[in-house]
Coordinates of C-alpha atoms in Angstrom, one line a residue:
X1 CA -13.4 14.3 12.9
X2 CA -11.8 16.1 10.0
X3 CA -9.5 13.9 7.9
X4 CA -6.3 15.9 8.9
X5 CA -7.1 15.4 12.6
X6 CA -8.0 11.7 12.0
X7 CA -4.7 11.3 10.1
X8 CA -2.6 12.8 13.0
X9 CA -4.4 10.6 15.6
X10 CA -4.0 7.4 13.6
X11 CA -0.4 8.2 12.7
X12 CA 0.6 8.6 16.4
X13 CA -1.3 5.5 17.3
X14 CA 0.3 3.5 14.6
X15 CA 3.8 4.7 15.5
X16 CA 3.2 3.8 19.1
X17 CA 2.2 0.2 18.4
X18 CA 5.0 -0.2 15.8
X19 CA 7.6 1.0 18.3
X20 CA 6.0 -1.3 20.9
X21 CA 6.5 -4.3 18.6
X22 CA 10.0 -3.4 17.6
X23 CA 11.2 -3.2 21.1
X24 CA 9.0 -5.5 23.2
X25 CA 11.8 -8.1 23.3
X26 CA 14.3 -6.0 25.1
X27 CA 14.3 -4.3 28.5
X28 CA 12.4 -1.0 28.4
X29 CA 15.4 1.0 29.4
X30 CA 18.9 0.3 28.4
X31 CA 21.8 0.2 30.9
X32 CA 22.9 3.7 29.9
X33 CA 19.4 5.0 30.6
X34 CA 18.3 5.4 27.0
X35 CA 14.9 4.0 25.9
X36 CA 15.5 3.3 22.3
X37 CA 18.6 2.6 20.2
X38 CA 19.8 5.7 18.4
X39 CA 19.1 4.0 15.1
X40 CA 15.4 4.2 15.8
X41 CA 13.9 7.1 14.0
X42 CA 10.2 7.7 14.7
X43 CA 10.1 10.4 12.0
X44 CA 11.2 7.9 9.3
X45 CA 8.9 5.2 10.6
X46 CA 5.9 7.5 10.6
X47 CA 6.8 8.7 7.1
X48 CA 6.7 5.2 5.9
X49 CA 3.1 4.9 7.1
X50 CA 0.7 5.6 4.2
X51 CA -2.2 7.5 5.7
X52 CA -3.7 8.1 2.3
X53 CA -3.9 4.3 1.9
X54 CA -5.7 4.1 5.2
X55 CA -8.2 6.6 4.0
X56 CA -8.6 4.7 0.8
X57 CA -9.3 1.5 2.7
X58 CA -12.0 3.3 4.7
X59 CA -13.6 4.6 1.6
X60 CA -13.5 1.1 0.0
X61 CA -15.0 -0.7 2.9
X62 CA -17.8 1.9 3.5
X63 CA -18.6 1.8 -0.2
X64 CA -19.5 -1.9 -0.2
X65 CA -23.1 -1.4 1.0
X66 CA -24.0 -3.3 4.1
X67 CA -21.1 -5.2 5.6
X68 CA -23.4 -6.9 8.1
X69 CA -22.0 -10.4 8.8
X70 CA -23.3 -12.8 6.2
X71 CA -24.3 -10.1 3.7
X72 CA -22.5 -9.8 0.3
X73 CA -20.7 -6.6 1.3
X74 CA -19.0 -8.4 4.1
X75 CA -17.9 -11.2 1.8
X76 CA -16.4 -8.6 -0.6
X77 CA -14.6 -7.0 2.3
X78 CA -13.1 -10.4 3.3
X79 CA -11.9 -10.9 -0.3
X80 CA -10.3 -7.5 -0.3
X81 CA -8.4 -8.2 3.0
X82 CA -7.2 -11.6 1.7
X83 CA -5.9 -10.0 -1.5
X84 CA -4.2 -7.2 0.4
X85 CA -2.4 -9.6 2.7
X86 CA -1.2 -11.8 -0.2
X87 CA -0.1 -8.8 -2.3
X88 CA 2.1 -7.7 0.6
X89 CA 3.7 -11.1 1.1
X90 CA 1.9 -12.3 4.2
X91 CA 1.1 -15.9 4.8
X92 CA -2.7 -16.1 4.7
X93 CA -5.1 -18.4 6.4
X94 CA -8.9 -18.4 6.5
X95 CA -10.8 -19.5 9.5
X96 CA -14.4 -20.4 8.6
X97 CA -17.4 -20.6 11.0
X98 CA -21.1 -20.3 10.8
X99 CA -23.6 -17.8 12.2
X100 CA -27.3 -17.1 12.0
X101 CA -28.4 -13.7 10.8
X102 CA -31.6 -12.0 9.7
X103 CA -31.3 -11.7 5.9
X104 CA -33.3 -8.9 4.2
X105 CA -34.8 -9.9 0.9
X106 CA -36.5 -6.6 0.4
X107 CA -39.5 -4.6 1.4
X108 CA -41.7 -2.1 -0.5
X109 CA -44.7 0.1 0.1
X110 CA -47.0 0.3 -2.9
X111 CA -49.3 3.3 -3.1
X112 CA -52.9 2.4 -4.1
X113 CA -54.4 2.6 -6.5
X114 CA -51.6 4.3 -8.4
X115 CA -49.2 1.4 -8.0
X116 CA -45.9 3.2 -7.6
X117 CA -43.6 1.9 -4.9
X118 CA -41.3 3.2 -2.2
X119 CA -38.4 1.1 -0.8
X120 CA -38.3 0.6 3.0
X121 CA -36.0 -1.5 5.1
X122 CA -36.9 -4.0 7.8
X123 CA -35.5 -3.2 11.2
X124 CA -33.8 -5.4 13.8
X125 CA -35.9 -8.3 15.1
X126 CA -37.7 -8.3 18.4
X127 CA -35.7 -11.1 20.0
X128 CA -36.3 -13.8 17.4
X129 CA -39.5 -12.3 15.9
X130 CA -38.7 -10.8 12.5
X131 CA -40.0 -7.3 11.8
X132 CA -41.9 -8.1 8.6
X133 CA -45.3 -9.1 7.3
X134 CA -45.9 -12.8 6.7
X135 CA -48.3 -11.8 3.9
X136 CA -49.1 -8.4 2.2
X137 CA -50.9 -6.0 4.5
X138 CA -53.0 -3.0 3.5
X139 CA -53.9 0.1 5.4
X140 CA -54.0 3.9 5.5
X141 CA -50.7 5.6 6.0
X142 CA -51.0 7.9 9.1
X143 CA -48.3 10.4 10.0
X144 CA -48.0 10.8 13.7
X145 CA -44.8 12.7 14.2
X146 CA -43.1 11.7 17.5
X147 CA -45.9 9.2 18.1
X148 CA -47.4 10.7 21.2
X149 CA -51.0 9.8 22.1
X150 CA -52.0 13.4 21.4
X151 CA -50.4 13.3 17.9
X152 CA -52.0 10.0 17.1
X153 CA -55.4 11.3 18.2
X154 CA -55.1 14.5 16.2
X155 CA -53.9 12.7 13.0
X156 CA -56.7 10.2 13.3
X157 CA -59.3 12.9 13.8
X158 CA -58.0 15.1 11.0
X159 CA -58.0 12.4 8.4
X160 CA -61.0 10.5 9.9
X161 CA -58.8 7.3 9.9
X162 CA -58.5 5.2 13.1
X163 CA -55.1 4.2 14.4
X164 CA -56.5 0.7 14.6
X165 CA -55.7 -1.0 11.3
X166 CA -53.5 1.9 10.0
X167 CA -49.8 1.9 9.1
X168 CA -48.1 4.7 11.1
X169 CA -45.2 6.8 9.9
X170 CA -43.2 8.0 12.9
X171 CA -40.0 9.8 13.6
X172 CA -36.9 7.7 14.6
X173 CA -36.7 10.2 17.5
X174 CA -39.9 8.7 19.0
X175 CA -39.7 7.1 22.4
X176 CA -40.1 3.3 22.9
X177 CA -43.3 3.9 24.8
X178 CA -44.7 5.7 21.8
X179 CA -44.4 2.9 19.3
X180 CA -45.5 0.4 21.8
X181 CA -48.6 2.5 22.4
X182 CA -49.2 2.3 18.7
X183 CA -49.0 -1.5 18.9
X184 CA -51.5 -1.5 21.7
X185 CA -53.9 0.7 19.8
X186 CA -54.0 -1.8 16.9
X187 CA -51.7 -0.3 14.3
X188 CA -50.7 -2.8 11.6
X189 CA -47.1 -1.6 11.2
X190 CA -44.8 1.3 11.8
X191 CA -42.5 3.0 9.3
X192 CA -39.9 5.0 11.1
X193 CA -38.4 7.8 9.1
X194 CA -34.8 8.9 9.6
X195 CA -33.6 12.2 11.0
X196 CA -30.2 13.6 10.1
X197 CA -29.3 14.0 13.8
X198 CA -30.4 10.5 14.9
X199 CA -28.2 8.7 17.3
X200 CA -27.5 5.0 18.0
X201 CA -29.7 4.9 21.2
X202 CA -32.7 6.0 19.2
X203 CA -32.4 3.0 17.0
X204 CA -31.8 0.8 19.9
X205 CA -35.2 1.6 21.5
X206 CA -37.1 0.5 18.3
X207 CA -36.8 -3.2 19.2
X208 CA -37.3 -5.5 22.1
X209 CA -34.4 -7.7 23.0
X210 CA -36.3 -10.0 25.5
X211 CA -39.8 -10.2 24.0
X212 CA -40.5 -11.9 20.6
X213 CA -43.2 -9.4 19.6
X214 CA -44.4 -10.1 16.1
X215 CA -44.9 -6.6 14.8
X216 CA -43.8 -5.1 11.4
X217 CA -41.3 -2.3 11.7
X218 CA -39.5 -0.6 8.8
X219 CA -37.2 2.3 8.2
X220 CA -36.8 5.0 5.6
X221 CA -33.6 7.0 5.5
X222 CA -33.7 10.7 6.3
X223 CA -32.9 11.8 2.8
X224 CA -36.0 9.9 1.5
X225 CA -38.3 10.7 4.4
X226 CA -40.1 13.7 2.8
X227 CA -42.1 11.5 0.3
X228 CA -43.4 9.1 2.9
X229 CA -44.3 11.9 5.3
X230 CA -46.2 13.7 2.6
X231 CA -48.1 10.6 1.6
X232 CA -48.9 9.7 5.3
X233 CA -50.1 13.3 5.9
X234 CA -52.8 12.6 3.3
X235 CA -53.8 9.2 4.7
X236 CA -53.3 7.3 1.4
X237 CA -54.0 3.6 1.1
X238 CA -50.9 1.4 0.7
X239 CA -49.8 -2.2 0.6
X240 CA -46.6 -3.5 2.2
X241 CA -44.8 -6.5 1.0
X242 CA -41.6 -7.7 2.8
X243 CA -39.3 -10.6 3.2
X244 CA -36.7 -11.3 5.8
X245 CA -35.5 -14.8 6.9
X246 CA -33.2 -16.2 9.6
X247 CA -30.5 -18.0 7.8
X248 CA -27.3 -19.8 8.6
X249 CA -24.4 -18.2 6.7
X250 CA -20.7 -18.9 6.5
X251 CA -18.4 -16.2 7.8
X252 CA -14.6 -16.0 7.9
X253 CA -11.8 -14.7 9.9
X254 CA -8.7 -13.8 7.9
X255 CA -5.3 -14.3 9.3
X256 CA -2.1 -12.8 7.9
X257 CA 1.3 -13.8 9.3
X258 CA 4.7 -12.2 9.2
X259 CA 7.5 -14.4 10.5
X260 CA 9.6 -13.0 13.3
X261 CA 13.3 -12.3 12.8
X262 CA 14.6 -13.9 16.0
X263 CA 11.8 -15.9 17.7
X264 CA 9.4 -17.0 15.0
X265 CA 7.7 -19.6 17.3
X266 CA 6.4 -16.8 19.6
X267 CA 3.5 -14.6 18.5
X268 CA 2.2 -11.1 18.9
X269 CA -1.3 -10.7 17.5
X270 CA -3.0 -7.6 16.2
X271 CA -6.8 -7.8 15.6
X272 CA -9.6 -5.7 14.3
X273 CA -13.1 -6.5 13.0
X274 CA -14.1 -5.8 9.4
X275 CA -17.9 -6.3 9.5
X276 CA -20.4 -3.6 10.3
X277 CA -23.6 -3.5 12.2
X278 CA -26.8 -1.6 12.1
X279 CA -30.3 -1.9 13.6
X280 CA -31.4 -1.8 10.0
X281 CA -29.2 -4.7 8.7
X282 CA -29.4 -3.7 5.0
X283 CA -28.1 -0.2 5.8
X284 CA -24.7 -0.9 7.5
X285 CA -22.0 0.9 5.4
X286 CA -19.9 1.2 8.6
X287 CA -17.4 4.0 7.8
X288 CA -16.5 4.4 11.5
X289 CA -16.3 0.6 11.8
X290 CA -13.9 0.5 8.9
X291 CA -11.2 2.5 10.8
X292 CA -9.8 -0.3 12.8
X293 CA -9.4 -2.8 10.0
X294 CA -8.0 -0.1 7.7
X295 CA -5.2 0.7 10.3
X296 CA -4.6 -3.1 10.7
X297 CA -4.0 -3.4 7.0
X298 CA -1.5 -0.6 7.1
X299 CA 0.3 -2.2 10.1
X300 CA 0.4 -5.5 8.1
X301 CA 2.0 -3.7 5.2
X302 CA 4.6 -2.1 7.4
X303 CA 5.6 -5.3 9.2
X304 CA 5.7 -7.3 5.9
X305 CA 8.6 -5.0 5.0
X306 CA 10.0 -4.6 8.5
X307 CA 9.6 -7.9 10.4
X308 CA 9.6 -7.7 14.1
X309 CA 11.5 -9.7 16.7
X310 CA 8.6 -12.1 17.1
X311 CA 6.1 -13.5 14.6
X312 CA 3.3 -11.0 14.1
X313 CA -0.2 -12.2 13.2
X314 CA -2.9 -9.9 11.9
X315 CA -6.5 -11.2 12.4
X316 CA -9.5 -9.6 10.7
X317 CA -12.7 -10.8 12.6
X318 CA -16.2 -11.0 11.4
X319 CA -19.3 -11.3 13.6
X320 CA -18.1 -8.6 16.0
X321 CA -21.5 -7.2 16.9
X322 CA -23.1 -10.6 17.0
X323 CA -21.7 -11.6 20.4
X324 CA -18.0 -11.5 19.3
X325 CA -18.8 -14.7 17.5
X326 CA -15.7 -14.5 15.2
X327 CA -13.2 -13.9 17.9
X328 CA -14.8 -16.5 20.2
X329 CA -14.6 -19.1 17.5
X330 CA -11.0 -18.3 16.8
X331 CA -10.1 -18.5 20.5
X332 CA -11.8 -21.9 20.8
X333 CA -10.3 -23.4 17.6
X334 CA -6.8 -21.9 17.7
X335 CA -6.0 -20.9 21.3
X336 CA -7.8 -23.6 23.4
X337 CA -7.9 -26.5 21.0
X338 CA -4.3 -25.9 19.9
X339 CA -2.9 -24.7 23.1
X340 CA 0.4 -26.7 23.1
X341 CA 1.4 -25.9 19.5
X342 CA 0.0 -22.3 19.3
X343 CA -2.0 -20.9 22.2
X344 CA 0.7 -21.0 24.8
X345 CA 3.1 -19.3 22.4
X346 CA 0.9 -16.2 22.1
X347 CA 2.6 -13.4 24.1
X348 CA 0.0 -10.7 23.7
X349 CA -3.0 -9.7 21.7
X350 CA -3.7 -6.1 20.9
X351 CA -7.1 -5.3 19.4
X352 CA -7.6 -2.1 17.5
X353 CA -11.1 -0.5 17.9
X354 CA -10.8 2.9 16.4
X355 CA -13.2 5.7 15.5
X356 CA -12.6 9.2 14.2
X357 CA -14.9 10.9 16.7
X358 CA -12.2 10.9 19.4
X359 CA -8.6 11.9 19.5
X360 CA -8.0 10.1 22.8
X361 CA -6.2 6.8 23.0
X362 CA -7.4 4.5 25.7
X363 CA -5.9 1.1 26.6
X364 CA -8.9 -1.1 27.6
X365 CA -8.5 -4.4 29.6
X366 CA -12.1 -5.1 30.8
X367 CA -14.8 -4.9 28.2
X368 CA -18.5 -4.7 27.7
X369 CA -19.1 -8.4 26.8
X370 CA -17.4 -10.5 29.5
X371 CA -16.5 -7.6 31.8
X372 CA -13.5 -8.7 33.9
X373 CA -10.8 -7.0 35.9
X374 CA -7.2 -5.9 35.2
X375 CA -4.6 -8.5 36.0
X376 CA -1.0 -8.3 36.9
X377 CA -0.1 -9.8 33.5
X378 CA -1.7 -6.8 31.6
X379 CA -0.9 -3.8 33.8
X380 CA 2.8 -3.8 32.8
X381 CA 1.9 -3.8 29.1
X382 CA -0.6 -0.9 29.6
X383 CA 2.0 1.0 31.5
X384 CA 4.6 0.3 28.9
X385 CA 2.3 1.8 26.2
X386 CA 1.1 4.8 28.2
X387 CA 4.1 5.7 30.3
X388 CA 7.1 4.7 28.1
X389 CA 6.2 4.2 24.4
X390 CA 3.7 7.1 24.0
X391 CA 5.8 9.7 26.0
X392 CA 8.9 8.8 24.0
X393 CA 6.9 9.2 20.8
X394 CA 5.6 12.6 22.1
X395 CA 9.2 13.6 22.9
X396 CA 10.6 12.6 19.5
X397 CA 7.9 14.1 17.4
X398 CA 7.0 17.1 19.6
X399 CA 3.3 16.0 19.6
X400 CA 0.8 15.4 22.4
X401 CA -1.2 12.3 22.6
X402 CA -4.3 12.4 24.8
X403 CA -4.6 9.2 26.9
X404 CA -7.5 8.0 28.9
X405 CA -6.4 5.6 31.7
X406 CA -2.8 5.1 32.6
X407 CA -3.0 1.3 33.2
X408 CA -5.9 0.0 31.2
X409 CA -8.5 2.1 33.1
X410 CA -9.7 1.4 36.6
X411 CA -11.7 -1.7 37.1
X412 CA -15.1 -1.3 35.4
X413 CA -14.5 2.5 34.8
X414 CA -15.1 1.8 31.1
X415 CA -18.8 1.7 32.1
X416 CA -18.5 5.5 32.4
X417 CA -17.2 5.9 28.9
X418 CA -20.4 4.9 27.0
X419 CA -24.1 4.6 27.6
X420 CA -23.8 0.9 26.8
X421 CA -20.3 -0.6 27.2
X422 CA -19.0 -1.9 23.9
X423 CA -17.7 -5.5 23.4
X424 CA -14.1 -5.8 22.3
X425 CA -12.5 -8.6 20.4
X426 CA -9.7 -9.0 22.9
X427 CA -12.1 -10.2 25.5
X428 CA -12.3 -13.9 24.5
X429 CA -8.5 -14.1 24.5
X430 CA -8.5 -12.5 28.0
X431 CA -10.9 -15.1 29.3
X432 CA -8.7 -17.8 27.9
X433 CA -5.8 -16.5 30.0
X434 CA -4.0 -15.0 27.0
X435 CA -2.6 -11.4 27.8
X436 CA -4.9 -9.2 25.7
X437 CA -6.1 -5.6 25.6
X438 CA -7.8 -3.2 23.2
X439 CA -6.5 0.2 22.1
X440 CA -9.5 2.4 21.4
X441 CA -10.1 5.9 20.2

């Protein structure tokens, strides 16, 4: 989505949630039939939102290298968030927990006998089996295109090099059955080369989630694919050295708090995740995944200068794509274990899961991790956002906001939105009986 379009969508979303927070403490409609006090000026509120700052946040986060949980880029992102909260006067807390991740220590292909090397990247493990070589392996590179049996046979015949014992170079567009056929035929390893139009599902089918198959699989980005394809088309001899280890790493959720004006003992929580994920862990810059956290930071800046009726907490989660481990740990430690002093005082949790490839706002109550159904506690909030707040914003600004689902989507209809339903960080709160939902774009 172009920046200008992204800016408009995010601005409207921000304004909607800001108005929601400013007026959640009073009846939706005043006695005289007016929704908001005349002193409320959506134009002035939206003008105080710094969209350029949001774009700067996105550029910063996506420029850190891989923000995969437990990797250095994720740690630098956490430091940035902490500093931003403190600079804007929020009360900051850090919630530490541990997770286990595959840590990439590097992989290289050395061309023999010349000795020059090409960098490759280990892919996602097959269940617990790491996609690397335990010791250096040697073999002929063999380019097999999409990896069909016909292409493997033709390449083998042309170069007089058998698939058995070779290292195949294959397009990321290849089907799962193709690379598994290469395994059956005795290939020593596969190097998948990127394509500029590659999609997430094509990376997903390059690993096995339920079978710990020990087979080396590597990736070369599209912009560097020509060299490896050229070498593989000649059948050159190479050696691969690689190192990846399962390691326990410390991760952190960052919490920023702005005390409420009237009822500081009651909490409204905004959340977003700040880590990124890729099926090639070392290549996870996560520009799209930086949108939610960037908007969260701008919301925090706004509320630090304009405190709401209740205390507002802003939580930046890590471990989002690793089974929602960050939000699950937070719910266990802060909601369930501290129910009397904190958990029962949380009025609502609104998670921001934003991307620029859509200009539709959807309030989501069920999710792709725990599933679940809408409850009577959440439908009023979804209705308040979609039927009262957003229409009023539209009326005041003369803008149209596209909405998917008027009451948090029909039960399980989120399954129709995506090939694989995404997990959302509001889900652990929802299962702990805390009113929670996600706003997604």
